[in-house]
């Protein structure tokens, strides 16, 4: 690709800068810069941190778990949103080392909280498709559990429908092996992909997370009510738990509770917060 050929490092090290072709469009240039900064911060092990969002029981409003979400603050770019840098980390392959860092940091944080506060619940970590197809995912996860001392039973992995449907046979085997470590599995953003229901029942999935878009439009869109009811009914017959994402209003909360969803996450209860704040508010 001609654009990439023009992308030369002028110097190495602290004062390095890059030449970009005039034709290279703004967004390509921005992506390449984000990729370069990501790589650099990963090498230096700086700039990345986790925030945690509570998962809450709809019946009694108790915090029963949490989702770890990565954040990135870069010297040059400032705070970059995950919706911006995760796709670039995925297309560049950097998600593999980054994902490993995230997993390690999440497990070690929960282990520390278990020891200091007796916290019982699980931490959920998002996996990207690239991680699922990396050949050594299983030993990597096993060694993170080993290193941090966290029980597999305390870890949940969030996957998406499209990741599962890509290579069904291999994925069924891999997911079963992860389950054997005690880990539980959730499908994230459920309802937005194109899951085949006949495949869905073949995967050892514990939880469906109803995508935020259905919850968001609950007040305005009758179809979304029907979709959510259908997901809850299906999860019930497949013996899966249901988590609703992105709950922001009492009305959404009431609807989900009355329809029998199990857990919710959302700004109504709490935004994702840094570890210190999570401990102060939810583990005291
Ligand atoms: P996700 O896994 O579905 O995470 C839920 C996203 O919804 C989070 O955005 C969270 O901050 C946001 N959210 C939670 N409650 C509400 C709410 O009530 N209203 C609204 N409007 N938003 C809410 P975030 O942290 O920006 O992450 C976006 C996506 O980026 C994630 O979606 C996930 O796909 C990806 N991501 C984030 N962290 C990681 C990570 O550590 N690893 C990987 N592979 N992907 C990640
Ligand atoms: Mg998630
Ligand atoms: Mg989600
Ligand atoms: Mg989502």
Coordinates of N, CA and C in Angstrom, one line a residue, residues 16-158:
X16 N 11.1 10.9 18.3 CA 10.8 10.4 17.0 C 9.6 11.1 16.4
X17 N 9.6 11.3 15.1 CA 8.4 11.8 14.4 C 8.3 11.2 13.1
X18 N 7.2 11.3 12.5 CA 6.9 10.5 11.3 C 6.5 11.5 10.1
X19 N 6.9 11.1 8.9 CA 6.4 11.8 7.7 C 5.1 11.2 7.2
X20 N 4.2 11.9 6.8 CA 3.0 11.4 6.3 C 2.8 12.0 4.9
X21 N 2.3 11.2 3.9 CA 2.1 11.7 2.6 C 1.0 12.7 2.6
X22 N 1.1 13.6 1.7 CA 0.0 14.6 1.6 C -1.3 14.0 1.2
X23 N -1.2 13.0 0.5 CA -2.5 12.3 0.0 C -3.1 11.5 1.1
X24 N -2.3 11.1 2.1 CA -2.9 10.3 3.1 C -4.0 11.0 3.8
X25 N -5.1 10.5 3.9 CA -6.2 11.3 4.5 C -6.1 11.4 6.0
X26 N -6.7 12.4 6.5 CA -6.7 12.7 7.9 C -6.9 11.5 8.8
X27 N -8.0 10.7 8.4 CA -8.3 9.6 9.3 C -7.3 8.5 9.3
X28 N -6.7 8.2 8.1 CA -5.6 7.2 8.1 C -4.4 7.7 8.9
X29 N -4.1 9.0 8.8 CA -3.0 9.5 9.6 C -3.3 9.4 11.1
X30 N -4.5 9.7 11.4 CA -4.9 9.7 12.9 C -4.8 8.2 13.4
X31 N -5.3 7.3 12.6 CA -5.2 5.9 13.0 C -3.8 5.4 13.2
X32 N -2.9 5.8 12.2 CA -1.5 5.4 12.3 C -0.8 6.0 13.5
X33 N -1.2 7.2 13.8 CA -0.7 7.8 15.0 C -1.1 7.1 16.3
X34 N -2.4 6.8 16.3 CA -2.9 6.1 17.5 C -2.2 4.8 17.7
X35 N -2.1 4.1 16.5 CA -1.4 2.8 16.6 C 0.0 2.9 17.1
X36 N 0.7 3.9 16.6 CA 2.1 4.1 17.1 C 2.2 4.4 18.6
X37 N 1.2 5.3 19.0 CA 1.2 5.6 20.5 C 0.8 4.4 21.3
X38 N -0.1 3.6 20.8 CA -0.5 2.4 21.5 C 0.7 1.5 21.7
X39 N 1.4 1.3 20.6 CA 2.5 0.4 20.7 C 3.6 0.9 21.7
X40 N 3.8 2.2 21.6 CA 4.8 2.8 22.5 C 4.4 2.6 24.0
X41 N 3.1 2.9 24.3 CA 2.7 2.9 25.7 C 2.6 1.4 26.2
X42 N 2.3 0.5 25.2 CA 2.4 -0.9 25.6 C 3.8 -1.3 26.0
X43 N 4.7 -0.9 25.1 CA 6.1 -1.3 25.4 C 6.6 -0.7 26.7
X44 N 6.2 0.5 27.0 CA 6.6 1.2 28.2 C 5.7 0.9 29.4
X45 N 4.6 0.1 29.1 CA 3.7 -0.3 30.2 C 3.2 1.0 30.9
X46 N 2.7 1.9 30.1 CA 2.2 3.1 30.8 C 0.9 3.6 30.1
X47 N 0.1 4.3 30.8 CA -1.1 4.9 30.2 C -2.4 4.1 30.3
X48 N -2.3 2.8 30.5 CA -3.5 2.0 30.5 C -3.9 1.8 32.0
X49 N -5.2 1.8 32.2 CA -5.7 1.5 33.5 C -7.2 1.0 33.4
X50 N -7.7 0.4 34.4 CA -9.0 -0.2 34.3 C -10.0 0.7 35.2
X51 N -11.2 0.7 34.7 CA -12.4 1.2 35.5 C -13.3 0.0 35.6
X52 N -14.2 0.1 36.7 CA -15.0 -1.1 37.0 C -16.5 -0.6 37.1
X53 N -17.4 -1.3 36.4 CA -18.8 -0.9 36.6 C -19.5 -2.1 37.3
X54 N -20.3 -1.7 38.3 CA -21.0 -2.8 39.1 C -22.1 -3.4 38.2
X55 N -22.2 -4.8 38.5 CA -23.4 -5.5 38.0 C -24.3 -5.7 39.2
X56 N -25.5 -5.3 39.0 CA -26.4 -5.2 40.1 C -27.6 -6.1 40.0
X57 N -28.0 -6.8 41.1 CA -29.2 -7.6 41.1 C -30.5 -6.8 41.0
X58 N -31.3 -7.1 40.0 CA -32.5 -6.2 39.8 C -33.5 -6.4 41.0
X59 N -33.5 -7.5 41.7 CA -34.5 -7.7 42.7 C -34.1 -6.9 44.0
X60 N -32.8 -6.9 44.4 CA -32.5 -6.3 45.7 C -31.5 -5.2 45.6
X61 N -31.1 -4.8 44.4 CA -30.2 -3.7 44.2 C -28.8 -3.9 44.8
X62 N -28.4 -5.2 45.0 CA -27.1 -5.5 45.5 C -26.1 -5.6 44.4
X63 N -24.9 -5.2 44.6 CA -23.8 -5.4 43.7 C -23.3 -6.8 43.8
X64 N -23.4 -7.5 42.6 CA -23.1 -8.9 42.7 C -21.9 -9.2 41.7
X65 N -21.4 -8.2 41.1 CA -20.3 -8.4 40.2 C -19.8 -7.1 39.6
X66 N -18.9 -7.2 38.7 CA -18.4 -6.0 38.1 C -17.8 -6.3 36.7
X67 N -17.8 -5.3 35.8 CA -17.1 -5.5 34.5 C -15.9 -4.5 34.5
X68 N -14.8 -5.1 34.1 CA -13.6 -4.3 34.0 C -13.6 -3.7 32.5
X69 N -13.3 -2.4 32.4 CA -13.2 -1.7 31.1 C -11.9 -1.0 31.1
X70 N -11.2 -1.1 29.9 CA -9.9 -0.5 29.8 C -10.1 1.0 29.5
X71 N -9.1 1.8 30.0 CA -9.0 3.2 29.7 C -7.6 3.5 29.3
X72 N -7.4 4.6 28.5 CA -6.0 4.9 28.1 C -5.8 6.4 28.1
X73 N -4.8 6.8 28.8 CA -4.4 8.2 28.8 C -3.0 8.3 28.2
X74 N -2.9 9.0 27.0 CA -1.6 9.1 26.3 C -1.1 10.5 26.4
X75 N 0.2 10.6 26.6 CA 0.8 11.9 26.7 C 0.5 12.9 25.7
X76 N 0.5 12.4 24.4 CA 0.2 13.3 23.3 C -1.3 13.5 23.0
X77 N -2.0 12.3 23.1 CA -3.4 12.3 22.6 C -4.4 12.6 23.8
X78 N -3.9 12.6 25.0 CA -4.8 12.7 26.1 C -5.6 11.5 26.3
X79 N -6.8 11.6 26.9 CA -7.6 10.4 27.2 C -8.3 10.0 25.9
X80 N -8.1 8.7 25.5 CA -8.7 8.2 24.2 C -9.7 7.2 24.6
X81 N -10.9 7.3 23.9 CA -12.0 6.4 24.3 C -11.8 5.0 23.7
X82 N -12.2 4.0 24.4 CA -12.0 2.6 23.9 C -12.7 2.4 22.6
X83 N -13.8 3.0 22.3 CA -14.5 2.9 21.0 C -13.6 3.4 19.9
X84 N -12.7 4.3 20.3 CA -11.7 4.8 19.3 C -10.5 3.8 19.1
X85 N -9.9 3.5 20.3 CA -8.6 2.7 20.2 C -8.7 1.2 20.1
X86 N -9.8 0.7 20.6 CA -9.9 -0.8 20.6 C -10.0 -1.3 19.1
X87 N -10.8 -0.7 18.2 CA -10.7 -1.2 16.8 C -9.3 -1.1 16.2
X88 N -8.6 -0.1 16.6 CA -7.2 0.0 16.0 C -6.3 -1.0 16.7
X89 N -6.5 -1.2 17.9 CA -5.7 -2.3 18.6 C -6.0 -3.7 18.0
X90 N -7.3 -3.8 17.6 CA -7.7 -5.1 17.0 C -7.0 -5.3 15.6
X91 N -7.2 -4.2 14.8 CA -6.7 -4.4 13.4 C -5.2 -4.5 13.3
X92 N -4.5 -3.9 14.3 CA -3.0 -4.0 14.3 C -2.5 -5.2 15.1
X93 N -3.4 -5.9 15.7 CA -2.9 -7.1 16.5 C -2.4 -6.7 17.9
X94 N -2.4 -5.4 18.2 CA -1.9 -5.0 19.5 C -2.9 -5.4 20.6
X95 N -4.1 -5.7 20.2 CA -5.1 -6.2 21.2 C -4.6 -7.4 22.0
X96 N -3.8 -8.2 21.4 CA -3.3 -9.4 22.0 C -2.5 -9.1 23.3
X97 N -1.4 -8.4 23.1 CA -0.7 -8.0 24.4 C -1.5 -7.1 25.3
X98 N -2.3 -6.2 24.7 CA -3.1 -5.3 25.5 C -4.2 -6.1 26.3
X99 N -4.8 -7.1 25.6 CA -5.8 -7.9 26.2 C -5.2 -8.7 27.4
X100 N -4.0 -9.2 27.2 CA -3.3 -9.9 28.2 C -3.1 -9.1 29.5
X101 N -2.7 -7.8 29.2 CA -2.5 -6.9 30.3 C -3.8 -6.6 31.1
X102 N -4.9 -6.4 30.3 CA -6.2 -6.2 30.9 C -6.6 -7.4 31.8
X103 N -6.5 -8.6 31.2 CA -6.8 -9.8 32.0 C -6.1 -9.9 33.3
X104 N -4.8 -9.7 33.2 CA -3.9 -9.8 34.3 C -4.3 -8.7 35.4
X105 N -4.5 -7.5 34.9 CA -4.8 -6.4 35.8 C -6.2 -6.6 36.5
X106 N -7.1 -7.1 35.7 CA -8.5 -7.3 36.3 C -8.4 -8.4 37.3
X107 N -7.8 -9.5 37.0 CA -7.7 -10.7 37.9 C -6.9 -10.3 39.2
X108 N -5.9 -9.5 39.0 CA -5.0 -9.2 40.2 C -5.8 -8.2 41.1
X109 N -6.5 -7.3 40.5 CA -7.3 -6.4 41.3 C -8.4 -7.1 42.1
X110 N -9.1 -8.0 41.5 CA -10.1 -8.8 42.2 C -9.5 -9.6 43.3
X111 N -8.4 -10.3 43.0 CA -7.7 -11.1 44.1 C -7.4 -10.2 45.3
X112 N -6.9 -9.0 45.0 CA -6.5 -8.1 46.1 C -7.7 -7.7 46.9
X113 N -8.9 -7.5 46.2 CA -10.1 -7.1 46.9 C -10.6 -8.3 47.7
X114 N -10.5 -9.5 47.1 CA -11.0 -10.7 47.9 C -10.2 -10.8 49.2
X115 N -8.9 -10.5 49.1 CA -8.1 -10.7 50.3 C -8.3 -9.6 51.3
X116 N -8.5 -8.4 50.8 CA -8.7 -7.2 51.7 C -10.1 -7.0 52.3
X117 N -11.1 -7.4 51.5 CA -12.5 -7.2 51.9 C -13.4 -8.4 51.9
X118 N -12.9 -9.5 51.5 CA -13.7 -10.7 51.4 C -14.7 -10.7 50.3
X119 N -14.5 -9.8 49.3 CA -15.5 -9.7 48.2 C -15.6 -11.0 47.5
X120 N -16.9 -11.4 47.3 CA -17.1 -12.7 46.8 C -17.3 -12.8 45.3
X121 N -17.6 -11.6 44.6 CA -18.2 -11.7 43.3 C -17.1 -11.9 42.2
X122 N -17.6 -12.0 41.0 CA -16.7 -12.2 39.8 C -16.3 -10.9 39.1
X123 N -15.3 -10.9 38.4 CA -14.9 -9.8 37.5 C -15.1 -10.3 36.1
X124 N -15.8 -9.5 35.2 CA -16.0 -9.8 33.8 C -15.0 -9.0 33.0
X125 N -14.4 -9.7 32.1 CA -13.4 -9.1 31.2 C -13.8 -9.3 29.7
X126 N -13.8 -8.2 29.0 CA -14.1 -8.3 27.5 C -13.0 -8.9 26.7
X127 N -13.3 -9.9 25.9 CA -12.3 -10.4 25.0 C -12.7 -10.0 23.6
X128 N -11.6 -9.7 22.8 CA -11.9 -9.4 21.4 C -11.7 -10.6 20.5
X129 N -12.2 -10.5 19.3 CA -12.1 -11.7 18.4 C -10.7 -12.1 18.1
X130 N -9.8 -11.2 18.0 CA -8.4 -11.5 17.8 C -7.8 -12.4 18.9
X131 N -8.3 -12.1 20.2 CA -7.8 -12.9 21.3 C -8.3 -14.3 21.2
X132 N -9.6 -14.4 20.8 CA -10.2 -15.7 20.8 C -9.5 -16.6 19.7
X133 N -9.0 -16.0 18.7 CA -8.4 -16.9 17.6 C -6.9 -17.0 17.9
X134 N -6.3 -16.3 18.9 CA -4.9 -16.5 19.1 C -4.7 -17.9 19.6
X135 N -3.7 -18.6 19.1 CA -3.6 -20.0 19.4 C -3.4 -20.3 20.9
X136 N -2.8 -19.4 21.6 CA -2.4 -19.8 23.0 C -3.3 -19.1 24.0
X137 N -4.6 -18.8 23.6 CA -5.5 -18.1 24.6 C -5.6 -19.0 25.9
X138 N -5.9 -20.2 25.7 CA -6.1 -21.1 26.9 C -5.0 -21.1 27.9
X139 N -3.7 -21.4 27.4 CA -2.6 -21.3 28.4 C -2.4 -19.9 28.9
X140 N -2.7 -18.9 28.1 CA -2.5 -17.5 28.6 C -3.4 -17.3 29.8
X141 N -4.7 -17.6 29.6 CA -5.7 -17.4 30.7 C -5.4 -18.3 31.9
X142 N -5.0 -19.5 31.6 CA -4.6 -20.4 32.8 C -3.4 -19.8 33.5
X143 N -2.5 -19.2 32.8 CA -1.3 -18.7 33.6 C -1.6 -17.4 34.3
X144 N -2.5 -16.6 33.7 CA -2.9 -15.4 34.5 C -3.6 -15.8 35.8
X145 N -4.5 -16.8 35.7 CA -5.1 -17.3 37.0 C -4.1 -17.8 38.0
X146 N -3.1 -18.6 37.4 CA -2.1 -19.1 38.2 C -1.3 -18.0 38.9
X147 N -0.8 -17.0 38.1 CA 0.0 -15.9 38.6 C -0.7 -15.1 39.6
X148 N -2.0 -14.8 39.4 CA -2.7 -13.9 40.3 C -3.3 -14.6 41.5
X149 N -3.4 -15.9 41.3 CA -4.0 -16.7 42.4 C -5.5 -16.6 42.4
X150 N -6.1 -16.0 41.4 CA -7.6 -15.9 41.3 C -8.2 -17.3 40.9
X151 N -9.3 -17.7 41.5 CA -10.0 -18.9 41.1 C -10.7 -18.6 39.7
X152 N -10.7 -19.6 38.9 CA -11.4 -19.5 37.6 C -12.9 -19.1 37.8
X153 N -13.4 -19.6 38.9 CA -14.8 -19.4 39.3 C -15.1 -17.9 39.5
X154 N -14.0 -17.1 39.7 CA -14.2 -15.6 39.9 C -14.1 -14.8 38.6
X155 N -13.8 -15.5 37.5 CA -13.6 -14.8 36.3 C -14.8 -15.1 35.3
X156 N -15.2 -14.1 34.6 CA -16.2 -14.2 33.5 C -15.6 -13.5 32.3
X157 N -15.8 -14.2 31.2 CA -15.3 -13.6 29.9 C -16.5 -13.1 29.1
X158 N -16.5 -11.9 28.5 CA -17.5 -11.4 27.7 C -17.1 -11.5 26.2

